[in-house]
JSON list of C-alpha atoms in Angstrom, two decimals:
[
{"chain": "A", "resi": 1, "resn": "MET", "atom": "CA", "xyz": [56.18, 175.50, 196.39]},
{"chain": "A", "resi": 2, "resn": "SER", "atom": "CA", "xyz": [54.78, 172.23, 194.81]},
{"chain": "A", "resi": 3, "resn": "LYS", "atom": "CA", "xyz": [52.58, 172.59, 191.61]},
{"chain": "A", "resi": 4, "resn": "LYS", "atom": "CA", "xyz": [49.68, 169.20, 190.97]},
{"chain": "A", "resi": 5, "resn": "THR", "atom": "CA", "xyz": [48.98, 169.31, 186.97]},
{"chain": "A", "resi": 6, "resn": "LYS", "atom": "CA", "xyz": [46.40, 166.43, 186.19]},
{"chain": "A", "resi": 7, "resn": "ILE", "atom": "CA", "xyz": [46.40, 164.33, 182.94]},
{"chain": "A", "resi": 8, "resn": "GLU", "atom": "CA", "xyz": [43.09, 163.51, 181.69]},
{"chain": "A", "resi": 9, "resn": "ILE", "atom": "CA", "xyz": [43.21, 160.97, 178.86]},
{"chain": "A", "resi": 10, "resn": "GLN", "atom": "CA", "xyz": [39.57, 160.69, 176.69]},
{"chain": "A", "resi": 11, "resn": "LEU", "atom": "CA", "xyz": [38.33, 156.96, 176.07]},
{"chain": "A", "resi": 12, "resn": "GLU", "atom": "CA", "xyz": [35.52, 156.20, 173.52]},
{"chain": "A", "resi": 13, "resn": "ILE", "atom": "CA", "xyz": [33.99, 152.84, 174.10]},
{"chain": "A", "resi": 14, "resn": "PHE", "atom": "CA", "xyz": [32.06, 150.29, 172.02]},
{"chain": "A", "resi": 15, "resn": "GLU", "atom": "CA", "xyz": [30.01, 147.55, 173.30]},
{"chain": "A", "resi": 16, "resn": "SER", "atom": "CA", "xyz": [30.61, 145.26, 169.99]},
{"chain": "A", "resi": 17, "resn": "ILE", "atom": "CA", "xyz": [32.47, 145.19, 166.87]},
{"chain": "A", "resi": 18, "resn": "SER", "atom": "CA", "xyz": [29.83, 145.64, 165.02]},
{"chain": "A", "resi": 19, "resn": "GLU", "atom": "CA", "xyz": [29.76, 149.44, 166.55]},
{"chain": "A", "resi": 20, "resn": "LEU", "atom": "CA", "xyz": [33.25, 149.88, 164.94]},
{"chain": "A", "resi": 21, "resn": "PRO", "atom": "CA", "xyz": [33.90, 151.81, 162.18]},
{"chain": "A", "resi": 22, "resn": "THR", "atom": "CA", "xyz": [33.79, 149.06, 158.88]},
{"chain": "A", "resi": 23, "resn": "ASN", "atom": "CA", "xyz": [37.36, 148.95, 158.02]},
{"chain": "A", "resi": 24, "resn": "ILE", "atom": "CA", "xyz": [38.60, 148.68, 162.17]},
{"chain": "A", "resi": 25, "resn": "GLN", "atom": "CA", "xyz": [35.68, 145.96, 162.53]},
{"chain": "A", "resi": 26, "resn": "GLU", "atom": "CA", "xyz": [38.36, 144.22, 159.45]},
{"chain": "A", "resi": 27, "resn": "LEU", "atom": "CA", "xyz": [41.22, 144.88, 161.91]},
{"chain": "A", "resi": 28, "resn": "MET", "atom": "CA", "xyz": [39.60, 143.35, 164.80]},
{"chain": "A", "resi": 29, "resn": "LYS", "atom": "CA", "xyz": [38.51, 140.22, 163.37]},
{"chain": "A", "resi": 30, "resn": "ARG", "atom": "CA", "xyz": [42.17, 140.21, 162.32]},
{"chain": "A", "resi": 31, "resn": "ALA", "atom": "CA", "xyz": [43.76, 140.31, 165.05]},
{"chain": "A", "resi": 32, "resn": "GLN", "atom": "CA", "xyz": [41.14, 137.72, 166.62]},
{"chain": "A", "resi": 33, "resn": "GLN", "atom": "CA", "xyz": [42.32, 135.72, 164.29]},
{"chain": "A", "resi": 34, "resn": "THR", "atom": "CA", "xyz": [46.34, 135.86, 164.80]},
{"chain": "A", "resi": 35, "resn": "ARG", "atom": "CA", "xyz": [45.65, 135.67, 168.38]},
{"chain": "A", "resi": 36, "resn": "ASP", "atom": "CA", "xyz": [45.03, 131.91, 167.89]},
{"chain": "A", "resi": 37, "resn": "THR", "atom": "CA", "xyz": [48.73, 131.84, 166.08]},
{"chain": "A", "resi": 38, "resn": "ALA", "atom": "CA", "xyz": [50.16, 132.84, 169.25]},
{"chain": "A", "resi": 39, "resn": "TYR", "atom": "CA", "xyz": [52.32, 130.43, 171.21]},
{"chain": "A", "resi": 40, "resn": "ALA", "atom": "CA", "xyz": [51.91, 130.92, 174.52]},
{"chain": "A", "resi": 41, "resn": "PRO", "atom": "CA", "xyz": [52.68, 127.71, 176.35]},
{"chain": "A", "resi": 42, "resn": "TYR", "atom": "CA", "xyz": [53.68, 129.28, 179.77]},
{"chain": "A", "resi": 43, "resn": "SER", "atom": "CA", "xyz": [51.43, 131.84, 180.31]},
{"chain": "A", "resi": 44, "resn": "ASN", "atom": "CA", "xyz": [48.38, 130.37, 178.69]},
{"chain": "A", "resi": 45, "resn": "PHE", "atom": "CA", "xyz": [47.13, 134.24, 177.85]},
{"chain": "A", "resi": 46, "resn": "SER", "atom": "CA", "xyz": [46.84, 134.91, 173.78]},
{"chain": "A", "resi": 47, "resn": "VAL", "atom": "CA", "xyz": [47.49, 138.33, 172.40]},
{"chain": "A", "resi": 48, "resn": "GLY", "atom": "CA", "xyz": [46.56, 139.31, 168.69]},
{"chain": "A", "resi": 49, "resn": "ALA", "atom": "CA", "xyz": [47.70, 142.53, 166.93]},
{"chain": "A", "resi": 50, "resn": "ALA", "atom": "CA", "xyz": [46.74, 144.04, 163.92]},
{"chain": "A", "resi": 51, "resn": "ILE", "atom": "CA", "xyz": [47.97, 146.99, 162.37]},
{"chain": "A", "resi": 52, "resn": "LEU", "atom": "CA", "xyz": [46.04, 149.09, 159.53]},
{"chain": "A", "resi": 53, "resn": "LEU", "atom": "CA", "xyz": [48.92, 151.30, 157.26]},
{"chain": "A", "resi": 54, "resn": "GLU", "atom": "CA", "xyz": [48.07, 154.11, 155.26]},
{"chain": "A", "resi": 55, "resn": "SER", "atom": "CA", "xyz": [47.71, 152.04, 151.98]},
{"chain": "A", "resi": 56, "resn": "GLY", "atom": "CA", "xyz": [44.99, 149.81, 153.17]},
{"chain": "A", "resi": 57, "resn": "GLU", "atom": "CA", "xyz": [47.65, 147.03, 154.04]},
{"chain": "A", "resi": 58, "resn": "ILE", "atom": "CA", "xyz": [46.77, 145.02, 156.85]},
{"chain": "A", "resi": 59, "resn": "THR", "atom": "CA", "xyz": [49.64, 143.45, 159.34]},
{"chain": "A", "resi": 60, "resn": "VAL", "atom": "CA", "xyz": [49.56, 141.13, 162.00]},
{"chain": "A", "resi": 61, "resn": "GLY", "atom": "CA", "xyz": [51.39, 139.82, 165.11]},
{"chain": "A", "resi": 62, "resn": "SER", "atom": "CA", "xyz": [50.99, 137.22, 167.99]},
{"chain": "A", "resi": 63, "resn": "ASN", "atom": "CA", "xyz": [52.57, 136.77, 171.14]},
{"chain": "A", "resi": 64, "resn": "GLN", "atom": "CA", "xyz": [55.50, 134.25, 170.59]},
{"chain": "A", "resi": 65, "resn": "GLU", "atom": "CA", "xyz": [56.30, 133.21, 174.28]},
{"chain": "A", "resi": 66, "resn": "ASN", "atom": "CA", "xyz": [59.82, 130.96, 175.29]},
{"chain": "A", "resi": 67, "resn": "ALA", "atom": "CA", "xyz": [61.44, 129.12, 177.72]},
{"chain": "A", "resi": 68, "resn": "ALA", "atom": "CA", "xyz": [64.02, 131.63, 178.52]},
{"chain": "A", "resi": 69, "resn": "TYR", "atom": "CA", "xyz": [61.06, 133.93, 179.77]},
{"chain": "A", "resi": 70, "resn": "PRO", "atom": "CA", "xyz": [62.57, 137.72, 178.43]},
{"chain": "A", "resi": 71, "resn": "SER", "atom": "CA", "xyz": [63.01, 136.06, 175.13]},
{"chain": "A", "resi": 72, "resn": "GLY", "atom": "CA", "xyz": [59.25, 136.35, 174.07]},
{"chain": "A", "resi": 73, "resn": "LEU", "atom": "CA", "xyz": [57.99, 138.49, 172.38]},
{"chain": "A", "resi": 74, "resn": "CYS", "atom": "CA", "xyz": [54.65, 140.20, 172.51]},
{"chain": "A", "resi": 75, "resn": "ALA", "atom": "CA", "xyz": [51.81, 140.72, 169.98]},
{"chain": "A", "resi": 76, "resn": "GLU", "atom": "CA", "xyz": [52.16, 144.75, 169.49]},
{"chain": "A", "resi": 77, "resn": "ARG", "atom": "CA", "xyz": [55.57, 144.44, 169.10]},
{"chain": "A", "resi": 78, "resn": "VAL", "atom": "CA", "xyz": [55.63, 141.95, 166.81]},
{"chain": "A", "resi": 79, "resn": "ALA", "atom": "CA", "xyz": [53.52, 143.21, 164.41]},
{"chain": "A", "resi": 80, "resn": "VAL", "atom": "CA", "xyz": [54.96, 146.55, 164.49]},
{"chain": "A", "resi": 81, "resn": "PHE", "atom": "CA", "xyz": [58.40, 145.61, 164.02]},
{"chain": "A", "resi": 82, "resn": "HIS", "atom": "CA", "xyz": [57.01, 143.77, 161.31]},
{"chain": "A", "resi": 83, "resn": "CYS", "atom": "CA", "xyz": [55.83, 147.24, 159.49]},
{"chain": "A", "resi": 84, "resn": "GLY", "atom": "CA", "xyz": [59.10, 148.55, 160.01]},
{"chain": "A", "resi": 85, "resn": "ALA", "atom": "CA", "xyz": [60.82, 146.00, 158.10]},
{"chain": "A", "resi": 86, "resn": "VAL", "atom": "CA", "xyz": [58.58, 145.55, 155.79]},
{"chain": "A", "resi": 87, "resn": "TYR", "atom": "CA", "xyz": [56.61, 148.57, 155.23]},
{"chain": "A", "resi": 88, "resn": "PRO", "atom": "CA", "xyz": [59.19, 151.42, 156.40]},
{"chain": "A", "resi": 89, "resn": "ASN", "atom": "CA", "xyz": [57.80, 154.44, 154.79]},
{"chain": "A", "resi": 90, "resn": "GLN", "atom": "CA", "xyz": [54.15, 153.35, 155.36]},
{"chain": "A", "resi": 91, "resn": "THR", "atom": "CA", "xyz": [52.82, 155.56, 158.11]},
{"chain": "A", "resi": 92, "resn": "ILE", "atom": "CA", "xyz": [50.23, 153.52, 160.71]},
{"chain": "A", "resi": 93, "resn": "LYS", "atom": "CA", "xyz": [46.80, 154.81, 161.26]},
{"chain": "A", "resi": 94, "resn": "ALA", "atom": "CA", "xyz": [45.37, 152.02, 163.64]},
{"chain": "A", "resi": 95, "resn": "LEU", "atom": "CA", "xyz": [46.19, 148.97, 165.57]},
{"chain": "A", "resi": 96, "resn": "ALA", "atom": "CA", "xyz": [43.72, 146.55, 166.83]},
{"chain": "A", "resi": 97, "resn": "ILE", "atom": "CA", "xyz": [44.40, 143.94, 170.07]},
{"chain": "A", "resi": 98, "resn": "THR", "atom": "CA", "xyz": [42.65, 141.21, 171.47]},
{"chain": "A", "resi": 99, "resn": "ALA", "atom": "CA", "xyz": [43.59, 138.48, 174.36]},
{"chain": "A", "resi": 100, "resn": "SER", "atom": "CA", "xyz": [42.18, 135.75, 175.88]},
{"chain": "A", "resi": 101, "resn": "SER", "atom": "CA", "xyz": [42.99, 133.21, 178.27]},
{"chain": "A", "resi": 102, "resn": "ILE", "atom": "CA", "xyz": [43.09, 129.36, 178.64]},
{"chain": "A", "resi": 103, "resn": "HIS", "atom": "CA", "xyz": [42.04, 129.83, 182.25]},
{"chain": "A", "resi": 104, "resn": "HIS", "atom": "CA", "xyz": [38.65, 131.97, 182.21]},
{"chain": "A", "resi": 105, "resn": "GLN", "atom": "CA", "xyz": [36.90, 134.44, 179.10]},
{"chain": "A", "resi": 106, "resn": "LEU", "atom": "CA", "xyz": [38.32, 137.82, 179.56]},
{"chain": "A", "resi": 107, "resn": "ASN", "atom": "CA", "xyz": [35.37, 140.40, 179.07]},
{"chain": "A", "resi": 108, "resn": "GLN", "atom": "CA", "xyz": [37.12, 142.96, 179.84]},
{"chain": "A", "resi": 109, "resn": "PRO", "atom": "CA", "xyz": [39.52, 144.96, 177.80]},
{"chain": "A", "resi": 110, "resn": "ILE", "atom": "CA", "xyz": [43.48, 144.31, 177.70]},
{"chain": "A", "resi": 111, "resn": "GLY", "atom": "CA", "xyz": [45.77, 147.66, 176.75]},
{"chain": "A", "resi": 112, "resn": "PRO", "atom": "CA", "xyz": [48.83, 146.73, 175.46]},
{"chain": "A", "resi": 113, "resn": "CYS", "atom": "CA", "xyz": [52.03, 146.39, 177.97]},
{"chain": "A", "resi": 114, "resn": "GLY", "atom": "CA", "xyz": [54.18, 149.33, 179.10]},
{"chain": "A", "resi": 115, "resn": "ALA", "atom": "CA", "xyz": [57.64, 147.62, 176.68]},
{"chain": "A", "resi": 116, "resn": "CYS", "atom": "CA", "xyz": [54.60, 147.67, 174.00]},
{"chain": "A", "resi": 117, "resn": "ARG", "atom": "CA", "xyz": [53.24, 150.92, 174.67]},
{"chain": "A", "resi": 118, "resn": "GLN", "atom": "CA", "xyz": [57.36, 152.42, 174.51]},
{"chain": "A", "resi": 119, "resn": "SER", "atom": "CA", "xyz": [57.48, 150.61, 171.28]},
{"chain": "A", "resi": 120, "resn": "LEU", "atom": "CA", "xyz": [54.47, 152.34, 169.96]},
{"chain": "A", "resi": 121, "resn": "SER", "atom": "CA", "xyz": [55.41, 155.61, 171.27]},
{"chain": "A", "resi": 122, "resn": "GLU", "atom": "CA", "xyz": [58.42, 155.59, 168.99]},
{"chain": "A", "resi": 123, "resn": "TYR", "atom": "CA", "xyz": [56.66, 154.64, 165.78]},
{"chain": "A", "resi": 124, "resn": "GLU", "atom": "CA", "xyz": [54.22, 157.29, 167.17]},
{"chain": "A", "resi": 125, "resn": "GLN", "atom": "CA", "xyz": [57.19, 159.70, 166.95]},
{"chain": "A", "resi": 126, "resn": "ARG", "atom": "CA", "xyz": [59.02, 158.99, 164.04]},
{"chain": "A", "resi": 127, "resn": "GLN", "atom": "CA", "xyz": [55.38, 159.02, 161.88]},
{"chain": "A", "resi": 128, "resn": "ASN", "atom": "CA", "xyz": [54.63, 162.46, 163.39]},
{"chain": "A", "resi": 129, "resn": "SER", "atom": "CA", "xyz": [51.24, 161.44, 163.35]},
{"chain": "A", "resi": 130, "resn": "PRO", "atom": "CA", "xyz": [49.26, 159.36, 165.89]},
{"chain": "A", "resi": 131, "resn": "ILE", "atom": "CA", "xyz": [48.27, 155.90, 166.18]},
{"chain": "A", "resi": 132, "resn": "ALA", "atom": "CA", "xyz": [44.62, 155.22, 167.25]},
{"chain": "A", "resi": 133, "resn": "ILE", "atom": "CA", "xyz": [44.21, 151.77, 169.41]},
{"chain": "A", "resi": 134, "resn": "TYR", "atom": "CA", "xyz": [41.69, 149.78, 169.81]},
{"chain": "A", "resi": 135, "resn": "PHE", "atom": "CA", "xyz": [41.91, 147.12, 172.77]},
{"chain": "A", "resi": 136, "resn": "MET", "atom": "CA", "xyz": [39.27, 144.60, 173.54]},
{"chain": "A", "resi": 137, "resn": "GLY", "atom": "CA", "xyz": [39.41, 140.60, 175.66]},
{"chain": "A", "resi": 138, "resn": "GLU", "atom": "CA", "xyz": [37.92, 137.87, 174.05]},
{"chain": "A", "resi": 139, "resn": "THR", "atom": "CA", "xyz": [34.64, 139.23, 174.46]},
{"chain": "A", "resi": 140, "resn": "GLY", "atom": "CA", "xyz": [33.03, 142.84, 175.71]},
{"chain": "A", "resi": 141, "resn": "ASN", "atom": "CA", "xyz": [33.70, 145.98, 175.27]},
{"chain": "A", "resi": 142, "resn": "ILE", "atom": "CA", "xyz": [36.41, 147.78, 172.96]},
{"chain": "A", "resi": 143, "resn": "VAL", "atom": "CA", "xyz": [38.40, 151.00, 174.04]},
{"chain": "A", "resi": 144, "resn": "LYS", "atom": "CA", "xyz": [39.48, 153.20, 171.53]},
{"chain": "A", "resi": 145, "resn": "VAL", "atom": "CA", "xyz": [42.37, 155.93, 172.28]},
{"chain": "A", "resi": 146, "resn": "ALA", "atom": "CA", "xyz": [43.47, 158.39, 169.87]},
{"chain": "A", "resi": 147, "resn": "SER", "atom": "CA", "xyz": [47.05, 158.00, 170.24]},
{"chain": "A", "resi": 148, "resn": "VAL", "atom": "CA", "xyz": [49.50, 156.28, 172.05]},
{"chain": "A", "resi": 149, "resn": "LYS", "atom": "CA", "xyz": [50.36, 159.10, 174.09]},
{"chain": "A", "resi": 150, "resn": "ASP", "atom": "CA", "xyz": [46.26, 158.63, 175.78]},
{"chain": "A", "resi": 151, "resn": "LEU", "atom": "CA", "xyz": [48.12, 155.43, 177.11]},
{"chain": "A", "resi": 152, "resn": "LEU", "atom": "CA", "xyz": [51.59, 156.74, 177.72]},
{"chain": "A", "resi": 153, "resn": "PRO", "atom": "CA", "xyz": [51.22, 160.51, 178.53]},
{"chain": "A", "resi": 154, "resn": "LEU", "atom": "CA", "xyz": [55.04, 161.31, 180.18]},
{"chain": "A", "resi": 155, "resn": "GLY", "atom": "CA", "xyz": [56.60, 158.66, 177.39]},
{"chain": "A", "resi": 156, "resn": "PHE", "atom": "CA", "xyz": [60.68, 158.38, 176.61]},
{"chain": "A", "resi": 157, "resn": "ASP", "atom": "CA", "xyz": [62.03, 159.90, 173.28]},
{"chain": "A", "resi": 158, "resn": "ALA", "atom": "CA", "xyz": [65.08, 160.81, 171.98]},
{"chain": "A", "resi": 159, "resn": "LYS", "atom": "CA", "xyz": [65.06, 164.50, 173.00]},
{"chain": "A", "resi": 160, "resn": "TYR", "atom": "CA", "xyz": [66.22, 162.59, 176.34]},
{"chain": "A", "resi": 161, "resn": "LEU", "atom": "CA", "xyz": [69.47, 161.74, 174.45]}
]
């Protein structure tokens, strides 16, 4: 006999950047600035990410496309891999993500793709503490989740290997 289980997540929604905690306002502004450095000539979809480390340091990433499509990399992974390489012993406290499109204004929150969720999950597991994620479009509401697990509740990890 089968059993159904319900998985629920809790989102916190902010109507503007000014409602965010001061340090997260700065983080989102850095993500917005970094979005402008995206190399997105194929999708015309630019993403900026900014990571807040426990030391207060902020590191950033933007999406980088390539004519050989699978060779590009999303902003979130550019930022988190940079943290892993340059700040390997620092705990990631928060991640801010923002996106824009050349085709229309994005006024709804844009969360990370599945590959980015999996990569972020690895870092969250590795540091054994949650990473708060804040995401938005170009304008509009900002969504906060308290942990990558909220976006990837049944994620794959090393215990399966």
